[in-house]
Short mmCIF file of C-alpha atoms in Angstrom, two decimals:
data_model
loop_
_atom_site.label_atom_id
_atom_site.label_comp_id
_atom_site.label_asym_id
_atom_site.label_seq_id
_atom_site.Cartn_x
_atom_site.Cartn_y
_atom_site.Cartn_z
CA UNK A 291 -13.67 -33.90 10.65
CA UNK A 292 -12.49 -34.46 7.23
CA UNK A 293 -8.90 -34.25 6.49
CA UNK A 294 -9.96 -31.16 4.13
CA UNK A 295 -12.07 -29.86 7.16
CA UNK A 296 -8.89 -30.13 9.15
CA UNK A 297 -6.60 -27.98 7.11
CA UNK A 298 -8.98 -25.45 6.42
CA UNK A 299 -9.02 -24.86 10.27
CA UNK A 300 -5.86 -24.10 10.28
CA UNK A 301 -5.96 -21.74 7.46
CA UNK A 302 -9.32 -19.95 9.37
CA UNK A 303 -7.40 -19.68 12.46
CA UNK A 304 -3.62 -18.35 10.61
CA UNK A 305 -5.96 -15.27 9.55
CA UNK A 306 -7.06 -14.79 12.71
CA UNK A 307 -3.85 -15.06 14.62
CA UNK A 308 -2.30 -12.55 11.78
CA UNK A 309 -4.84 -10.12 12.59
CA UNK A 310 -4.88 -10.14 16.17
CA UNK A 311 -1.54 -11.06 16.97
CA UNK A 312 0.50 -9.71 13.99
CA UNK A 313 2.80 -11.81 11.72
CA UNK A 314 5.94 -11.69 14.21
CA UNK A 315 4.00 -13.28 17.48
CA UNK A 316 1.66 -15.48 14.73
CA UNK A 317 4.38 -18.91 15.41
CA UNK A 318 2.73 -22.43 15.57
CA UNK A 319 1.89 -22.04 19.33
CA UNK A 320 -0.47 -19.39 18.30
CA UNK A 321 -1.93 -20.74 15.87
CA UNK A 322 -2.94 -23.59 17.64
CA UNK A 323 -4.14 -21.97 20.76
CA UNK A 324 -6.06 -19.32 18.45
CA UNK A 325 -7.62 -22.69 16.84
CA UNK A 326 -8.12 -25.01 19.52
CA UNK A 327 -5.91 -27.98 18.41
CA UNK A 328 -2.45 -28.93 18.71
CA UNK A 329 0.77 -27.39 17.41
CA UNK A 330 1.50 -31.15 15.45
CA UNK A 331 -1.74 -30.61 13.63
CA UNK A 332 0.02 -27.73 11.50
CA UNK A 333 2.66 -29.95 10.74
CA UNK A 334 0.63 -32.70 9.34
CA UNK A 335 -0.92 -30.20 6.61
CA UNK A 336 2.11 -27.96 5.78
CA UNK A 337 5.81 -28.17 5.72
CA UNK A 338 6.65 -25.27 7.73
CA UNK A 339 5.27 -21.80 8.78
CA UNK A 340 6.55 -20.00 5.53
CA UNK A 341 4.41 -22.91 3.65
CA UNK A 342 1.55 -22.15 6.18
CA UNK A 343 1.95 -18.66 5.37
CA UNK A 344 1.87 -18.86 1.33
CA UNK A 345 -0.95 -21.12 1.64
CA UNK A 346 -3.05 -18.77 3.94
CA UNK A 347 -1.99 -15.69 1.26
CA UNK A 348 -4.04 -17.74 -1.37
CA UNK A 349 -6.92 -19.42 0.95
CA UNK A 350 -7.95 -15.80 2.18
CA UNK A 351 -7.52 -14.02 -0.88
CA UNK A 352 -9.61 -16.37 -3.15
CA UNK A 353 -12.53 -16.88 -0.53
CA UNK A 354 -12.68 -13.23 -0.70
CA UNK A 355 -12.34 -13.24 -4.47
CA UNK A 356 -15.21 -15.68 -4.44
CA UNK A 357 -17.35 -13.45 -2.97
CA UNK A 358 -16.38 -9.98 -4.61
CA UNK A 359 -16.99 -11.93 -7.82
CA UNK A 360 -20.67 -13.06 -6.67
CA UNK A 361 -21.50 -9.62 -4.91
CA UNK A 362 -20.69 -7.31 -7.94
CA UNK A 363 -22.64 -9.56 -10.43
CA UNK A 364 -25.32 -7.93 -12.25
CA UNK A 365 -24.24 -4.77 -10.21
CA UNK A 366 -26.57 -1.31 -12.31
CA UNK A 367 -24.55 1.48 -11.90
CA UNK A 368 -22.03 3.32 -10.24
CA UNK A 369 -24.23 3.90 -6.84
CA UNK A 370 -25.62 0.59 -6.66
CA UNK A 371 -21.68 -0.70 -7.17
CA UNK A 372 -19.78 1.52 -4.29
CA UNK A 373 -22.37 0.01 -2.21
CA UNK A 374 -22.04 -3.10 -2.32
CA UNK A 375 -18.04 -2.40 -2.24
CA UNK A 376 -18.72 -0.94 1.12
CA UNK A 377 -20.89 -4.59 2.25
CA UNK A 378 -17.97 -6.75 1.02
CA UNK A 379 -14.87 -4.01 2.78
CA UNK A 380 -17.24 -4.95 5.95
CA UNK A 381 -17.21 -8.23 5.43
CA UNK A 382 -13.35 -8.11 4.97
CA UNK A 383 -12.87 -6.62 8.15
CA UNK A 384 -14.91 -8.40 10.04
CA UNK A 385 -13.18 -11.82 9.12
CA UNK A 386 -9.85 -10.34 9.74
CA UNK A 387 -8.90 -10.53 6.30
CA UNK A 388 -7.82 -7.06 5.74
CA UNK A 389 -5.32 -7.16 8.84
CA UNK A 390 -4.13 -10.86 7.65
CA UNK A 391 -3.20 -9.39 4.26
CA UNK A 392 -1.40 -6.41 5.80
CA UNK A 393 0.49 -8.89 7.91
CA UNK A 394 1.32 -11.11 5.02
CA UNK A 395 2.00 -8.29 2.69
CA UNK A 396 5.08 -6.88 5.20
CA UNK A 397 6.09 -10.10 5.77
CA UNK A 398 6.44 -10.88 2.26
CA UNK A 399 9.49 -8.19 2.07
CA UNK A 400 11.78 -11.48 3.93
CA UNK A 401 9.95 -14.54 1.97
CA UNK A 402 10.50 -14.94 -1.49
CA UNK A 403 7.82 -17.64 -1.74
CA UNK A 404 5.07 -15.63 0.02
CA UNK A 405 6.25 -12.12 -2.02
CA UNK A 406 5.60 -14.63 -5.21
CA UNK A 407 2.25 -15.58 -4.06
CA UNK A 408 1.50 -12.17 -3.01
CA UNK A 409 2.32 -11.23 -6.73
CA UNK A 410 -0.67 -14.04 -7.67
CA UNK A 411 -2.99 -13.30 -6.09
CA UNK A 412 -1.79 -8.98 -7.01
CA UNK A 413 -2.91 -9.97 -10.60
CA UNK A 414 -6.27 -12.00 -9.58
CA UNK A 415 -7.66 -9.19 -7.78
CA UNK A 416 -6.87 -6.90 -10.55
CA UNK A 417 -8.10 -8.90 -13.48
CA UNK A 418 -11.37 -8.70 -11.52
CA UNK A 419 -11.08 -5.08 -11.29
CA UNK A 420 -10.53 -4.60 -14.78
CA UNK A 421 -13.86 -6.93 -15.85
CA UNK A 422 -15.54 -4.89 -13.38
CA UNK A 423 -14.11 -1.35 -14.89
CA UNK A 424 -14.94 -2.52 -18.22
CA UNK A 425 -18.50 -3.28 -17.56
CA UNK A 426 -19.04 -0.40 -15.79
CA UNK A 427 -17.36 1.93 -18.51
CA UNK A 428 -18.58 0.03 -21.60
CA UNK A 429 -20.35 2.09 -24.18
CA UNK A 430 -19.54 5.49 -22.29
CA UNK A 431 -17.14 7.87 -23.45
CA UNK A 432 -14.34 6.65 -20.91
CA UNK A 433 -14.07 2.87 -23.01
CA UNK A 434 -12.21 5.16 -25.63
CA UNK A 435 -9.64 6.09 -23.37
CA UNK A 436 -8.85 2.27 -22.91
CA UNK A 437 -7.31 2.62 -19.73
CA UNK A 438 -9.46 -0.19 -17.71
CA UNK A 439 -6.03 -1.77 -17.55
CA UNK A 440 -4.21 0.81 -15.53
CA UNK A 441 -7.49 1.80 -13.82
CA UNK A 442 -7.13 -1.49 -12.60
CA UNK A 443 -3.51 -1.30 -11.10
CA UNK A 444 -4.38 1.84 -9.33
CA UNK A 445 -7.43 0.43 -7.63
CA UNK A 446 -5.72 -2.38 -6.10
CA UNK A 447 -2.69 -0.71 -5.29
CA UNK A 448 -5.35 1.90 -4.17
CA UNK A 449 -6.93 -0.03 -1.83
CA UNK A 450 -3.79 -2.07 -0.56
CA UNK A 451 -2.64 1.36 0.19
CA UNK A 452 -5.92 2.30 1.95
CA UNK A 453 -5.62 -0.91 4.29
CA UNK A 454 -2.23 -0.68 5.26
CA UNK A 455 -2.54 3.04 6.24
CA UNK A 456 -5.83 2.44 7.96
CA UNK A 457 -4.37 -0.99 9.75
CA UNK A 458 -1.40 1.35 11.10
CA UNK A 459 -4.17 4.11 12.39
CA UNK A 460 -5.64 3.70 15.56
CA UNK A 461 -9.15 4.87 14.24
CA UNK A 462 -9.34 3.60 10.95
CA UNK A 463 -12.33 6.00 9.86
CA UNK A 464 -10.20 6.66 6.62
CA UNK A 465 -11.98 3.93 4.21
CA UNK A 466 -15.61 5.00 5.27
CA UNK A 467 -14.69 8.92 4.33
CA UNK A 468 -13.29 7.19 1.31
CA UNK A 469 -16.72 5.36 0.68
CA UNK A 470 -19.34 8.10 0.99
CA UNK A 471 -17.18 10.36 -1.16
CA UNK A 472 -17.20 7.76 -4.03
CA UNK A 473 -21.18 7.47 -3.02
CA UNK A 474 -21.46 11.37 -3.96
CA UNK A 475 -19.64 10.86 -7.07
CA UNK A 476 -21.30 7.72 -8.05
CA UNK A 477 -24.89 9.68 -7.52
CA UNK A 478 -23.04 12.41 -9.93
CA UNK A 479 -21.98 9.67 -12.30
CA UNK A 480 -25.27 7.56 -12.42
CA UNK A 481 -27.64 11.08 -12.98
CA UNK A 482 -26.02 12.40 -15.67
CA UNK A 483 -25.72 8.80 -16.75
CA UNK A 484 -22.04 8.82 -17.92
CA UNK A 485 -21.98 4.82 -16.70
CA UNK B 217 32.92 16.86 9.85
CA UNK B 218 29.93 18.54 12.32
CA UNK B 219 27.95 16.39 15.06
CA UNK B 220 24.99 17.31 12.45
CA UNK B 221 26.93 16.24 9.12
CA UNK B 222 27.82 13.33 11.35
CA UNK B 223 24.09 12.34 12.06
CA UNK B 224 22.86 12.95 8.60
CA UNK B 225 25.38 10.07 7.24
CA UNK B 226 23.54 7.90 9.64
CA UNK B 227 20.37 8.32 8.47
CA UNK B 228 21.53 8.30 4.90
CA UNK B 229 23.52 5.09 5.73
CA UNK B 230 20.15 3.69 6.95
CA UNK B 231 18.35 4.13 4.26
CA UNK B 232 20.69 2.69 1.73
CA UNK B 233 20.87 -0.43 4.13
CA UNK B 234 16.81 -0.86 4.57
CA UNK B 235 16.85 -0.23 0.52
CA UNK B 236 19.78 -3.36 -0.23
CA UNK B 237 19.24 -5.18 2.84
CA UNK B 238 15.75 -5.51 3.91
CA UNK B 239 14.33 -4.13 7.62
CA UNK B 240 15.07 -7.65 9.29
CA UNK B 241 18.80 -7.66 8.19
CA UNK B 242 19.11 -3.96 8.90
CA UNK B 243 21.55 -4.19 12.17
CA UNK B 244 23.78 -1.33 13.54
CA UNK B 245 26.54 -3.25 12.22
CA UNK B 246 24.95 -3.68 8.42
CA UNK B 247 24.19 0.39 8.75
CA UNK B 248 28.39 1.03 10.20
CA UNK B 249 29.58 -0.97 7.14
CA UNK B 250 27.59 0.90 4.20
CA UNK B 251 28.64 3.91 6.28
CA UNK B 252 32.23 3.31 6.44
CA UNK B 253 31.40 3.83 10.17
CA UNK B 254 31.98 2.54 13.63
CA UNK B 255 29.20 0.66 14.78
CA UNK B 256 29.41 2.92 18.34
CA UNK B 257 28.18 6.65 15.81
CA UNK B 258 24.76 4.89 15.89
CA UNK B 259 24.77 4.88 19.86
CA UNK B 260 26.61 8.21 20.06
CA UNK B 261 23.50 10.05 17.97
CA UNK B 262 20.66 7.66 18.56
CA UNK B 263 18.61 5.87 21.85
CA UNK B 264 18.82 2.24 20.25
CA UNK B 265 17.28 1.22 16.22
CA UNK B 266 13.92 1.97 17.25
CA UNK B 267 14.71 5.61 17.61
CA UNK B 268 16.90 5.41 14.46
CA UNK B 269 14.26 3.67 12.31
CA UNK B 270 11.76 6.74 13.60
CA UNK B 271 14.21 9.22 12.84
CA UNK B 272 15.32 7.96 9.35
CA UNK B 273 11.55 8.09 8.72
CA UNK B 274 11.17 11.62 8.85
CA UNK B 275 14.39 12.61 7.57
CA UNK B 276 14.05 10.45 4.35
CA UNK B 277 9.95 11.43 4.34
CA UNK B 278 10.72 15.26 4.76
CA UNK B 279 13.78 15.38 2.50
CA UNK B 280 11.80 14.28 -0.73
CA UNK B 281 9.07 15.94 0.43
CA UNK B 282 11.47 19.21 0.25
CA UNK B 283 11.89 18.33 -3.42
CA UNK B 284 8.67 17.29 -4.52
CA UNK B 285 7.25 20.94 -3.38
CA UNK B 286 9.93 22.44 -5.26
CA UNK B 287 9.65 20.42 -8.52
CA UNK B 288 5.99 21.09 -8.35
CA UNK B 289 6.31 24.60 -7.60
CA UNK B 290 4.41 26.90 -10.89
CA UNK B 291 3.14 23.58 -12.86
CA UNK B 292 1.13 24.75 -15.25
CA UNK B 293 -0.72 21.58 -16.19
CA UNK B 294 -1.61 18.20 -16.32
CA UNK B 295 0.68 16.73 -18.38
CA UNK B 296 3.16 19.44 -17.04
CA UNK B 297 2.47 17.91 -13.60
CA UNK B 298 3.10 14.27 -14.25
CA UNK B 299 6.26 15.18 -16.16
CA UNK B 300 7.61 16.32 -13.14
CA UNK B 301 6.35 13.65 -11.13
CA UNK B 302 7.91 10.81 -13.20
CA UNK B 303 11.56 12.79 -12.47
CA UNK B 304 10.85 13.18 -8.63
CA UNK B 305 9.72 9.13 -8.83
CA UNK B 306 12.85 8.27 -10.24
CA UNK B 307 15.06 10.30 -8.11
CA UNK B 308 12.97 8.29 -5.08
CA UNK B 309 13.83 4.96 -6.71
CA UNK B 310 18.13 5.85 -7.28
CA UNK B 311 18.56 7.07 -3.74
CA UNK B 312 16.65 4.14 -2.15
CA UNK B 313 13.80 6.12 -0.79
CA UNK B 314 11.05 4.04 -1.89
CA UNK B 315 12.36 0.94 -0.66
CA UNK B 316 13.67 2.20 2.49
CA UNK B 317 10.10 3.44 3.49
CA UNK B 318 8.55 0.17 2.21
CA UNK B 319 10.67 -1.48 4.59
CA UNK B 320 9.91 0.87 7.53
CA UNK B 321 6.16 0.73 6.87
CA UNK B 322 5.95 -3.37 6.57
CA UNK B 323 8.07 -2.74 10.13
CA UNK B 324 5.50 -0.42 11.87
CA UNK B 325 3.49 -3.24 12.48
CA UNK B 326 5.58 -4.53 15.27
CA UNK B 327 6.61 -0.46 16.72
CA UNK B 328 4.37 1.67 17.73
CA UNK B 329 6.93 4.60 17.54
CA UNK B 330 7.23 3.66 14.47
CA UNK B 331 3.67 3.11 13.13
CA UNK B 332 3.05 6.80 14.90
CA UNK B 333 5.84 8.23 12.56
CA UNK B 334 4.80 6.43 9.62
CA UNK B 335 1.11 8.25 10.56
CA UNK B 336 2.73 11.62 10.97
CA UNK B 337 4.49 11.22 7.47
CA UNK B 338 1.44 10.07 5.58
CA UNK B 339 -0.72 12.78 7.03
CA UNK B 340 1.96 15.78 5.52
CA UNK B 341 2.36 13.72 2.39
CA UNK B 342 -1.79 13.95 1.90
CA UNK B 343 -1.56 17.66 3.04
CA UNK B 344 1.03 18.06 0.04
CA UNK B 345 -1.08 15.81 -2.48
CA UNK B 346 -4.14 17.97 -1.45
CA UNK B 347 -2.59 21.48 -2.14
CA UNK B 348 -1.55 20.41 -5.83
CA UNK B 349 -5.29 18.76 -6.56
CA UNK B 350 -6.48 22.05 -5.14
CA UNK B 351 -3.74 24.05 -7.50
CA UNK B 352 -4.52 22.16 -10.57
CA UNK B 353 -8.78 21.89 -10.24
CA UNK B 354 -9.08 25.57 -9.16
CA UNK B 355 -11.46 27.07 -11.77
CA UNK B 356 -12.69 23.90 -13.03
CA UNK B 357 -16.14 21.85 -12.77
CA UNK B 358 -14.23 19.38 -10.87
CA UNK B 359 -13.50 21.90 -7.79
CA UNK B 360 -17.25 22.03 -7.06
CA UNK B 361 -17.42 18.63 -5.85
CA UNK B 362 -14.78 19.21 -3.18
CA UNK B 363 -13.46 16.00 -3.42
CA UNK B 364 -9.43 17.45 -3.09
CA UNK B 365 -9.22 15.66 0.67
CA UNK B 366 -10.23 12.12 -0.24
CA UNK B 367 -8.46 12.13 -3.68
CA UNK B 368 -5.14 13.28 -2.08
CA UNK B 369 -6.05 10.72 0.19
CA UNK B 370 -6.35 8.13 -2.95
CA UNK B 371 -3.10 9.44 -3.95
CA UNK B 372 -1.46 8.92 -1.32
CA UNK B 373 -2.52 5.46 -0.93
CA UNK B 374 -2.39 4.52 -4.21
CA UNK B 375 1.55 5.91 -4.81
CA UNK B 376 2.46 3.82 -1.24
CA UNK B 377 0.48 0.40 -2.69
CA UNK B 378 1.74 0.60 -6.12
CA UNK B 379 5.69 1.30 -4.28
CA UNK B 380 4.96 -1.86 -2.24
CA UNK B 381 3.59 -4.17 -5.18
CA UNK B 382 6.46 -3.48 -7.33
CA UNK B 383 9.13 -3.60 -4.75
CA UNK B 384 7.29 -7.36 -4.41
CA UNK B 385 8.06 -7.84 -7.78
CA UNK B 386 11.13 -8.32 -9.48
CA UNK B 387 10.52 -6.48 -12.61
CA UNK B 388 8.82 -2.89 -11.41
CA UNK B 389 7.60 -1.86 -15.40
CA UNK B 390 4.09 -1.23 -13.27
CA UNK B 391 4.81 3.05 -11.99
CA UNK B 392 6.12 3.56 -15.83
CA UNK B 393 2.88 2.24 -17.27
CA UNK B 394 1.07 4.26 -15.08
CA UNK B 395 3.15 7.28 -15.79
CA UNK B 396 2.32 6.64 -19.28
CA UNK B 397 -1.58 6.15 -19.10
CA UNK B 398 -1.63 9.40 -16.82
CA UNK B 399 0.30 11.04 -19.71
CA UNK B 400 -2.51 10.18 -21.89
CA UNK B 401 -5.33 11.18 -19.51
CA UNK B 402 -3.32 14.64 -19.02
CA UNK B 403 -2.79 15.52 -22.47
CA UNK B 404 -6.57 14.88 -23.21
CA UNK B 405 -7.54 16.96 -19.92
CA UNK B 406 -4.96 19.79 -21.04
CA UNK B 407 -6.50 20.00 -24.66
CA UNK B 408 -10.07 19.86 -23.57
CA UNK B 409 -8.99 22.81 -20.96
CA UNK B 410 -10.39 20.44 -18.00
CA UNK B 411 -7.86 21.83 -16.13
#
């Protein structure tokens, strides 16, 4: 194993102690037992567990990032676009992303350092909404408005929102409610062609 | 003062402390001092800080909800409505509310009391979010769709994400700019007669 291979093992198994275990039981001990290697092994890659912790904030959010970007390329309208939204929230859940984030985001409230790279990765995600918004609202009569911008804001703060209630529910059956309603009004959108 | 007056400083105590001090430095005797309080009130009117976190929950949840139904009480439109909901958000911000429950929902992860209130809240927050949608699209093409459920939802979400990202950041210009774009979208709605 590479020492790249290494690190990234750690970072794979952080997310999944976060999201089983939540951030306060997520210590080294964890980690490693979630992983399969020794406690030492986190100490040869990162300083400490609030280094471990900013580092994991950017590794999970930018190999999801990755594949939103890839996913919603060449998306055709509104339809096809909430659908393959609802593939990549999927995906998210099943790789314990969404719970990681949750963790990390509460946790964030006591670490400067992780609340600043919470606040990076905040403007990634919506910079890719807003290229998103403003492909899907170019040359309709909603560009004019020119609010892709605080579109943008809202839909990640939207969907942070959205995670951290579900994450708190026991059945978390509010994000696929939230799905087929955008469906309906995508269908509305798409055949009366307004995108 | 009355057992009852006596309680409410408490809670109101509690608040202010999660708002300044942050959940995990949020100890009886943290609450006594912004109080002006013995440490031993706490015990005298509450189980342990579990049962005060739940309680200060509700009361700080219900008392602004109290005022949000009144400020929104005969709006008669859009841009009417987010007037009033820029006021009630900056009332929310002096008296600490929206910190306090930032800090209590980053700490339901680790209390299921707590998590439980924090679901109870929500749930009469969307309930309140849903009668105003349902107030303000009455009579339009939008009420046909019967979307007033999943926006509120959206609402709701959206109002606790964008809370938690700019409580993460140290300057919060984000809720203003969104006031502002709403504004816009409002006074368009109001002189089209969407609403």
């Amino acid at each position: 194993m590479t020492r790249a291979e290494s690190r990234e093992r750690v970072l794979r198994a952080t997310v999944q102690t976060l999201a089983s275990e939540g951030y306060v039981r997520t210590t080294a001990r964890a980690i490693a037992r979630t992983g399969g290697f020794a406690p030492g092994v986190i100490y040869y890659h990162f300083t400490d567990l609030d280094d471990l912790f900013v580092t994991t904030a950017r590794f999970t959010s930018q190999a999801r990032l990755e594949r939103y970007r890839a996913e919603t390329d060449g998306v055709t309208g509104a339809v096809d676009l909430v659908r393959r939204l609802r593939r990549l929230h999927a995906e998210d859940g099943a790789e314990g992303h969404i719970a990681a984030v949750q963790e990390l985001v509460a946790a964030a409230t006591s670490s400067a350092r992780l609340a600043q790279q919470v606040r990076v990765e905040t403007a990634l995600w919506r910079d890719f909404a807003e290229t998103v918004l403003r492909g899907l609202l170019a040359g309709t009569p909603f560009a004019a408005l020119a609010l892709t911008r605080e579109l943008a804001t809202v839909a990640v703060a939207a969907y942070l929102g959205t995670e951290m209630l579900s994450h708190l529910d026991a059945d978390s059956t509010a994000p696929e409610a939230l799905f087929d309603a955008a469906e309906r009004v995508a269908a509305l959108a798409d055949s009366l062609h307004l995108f």
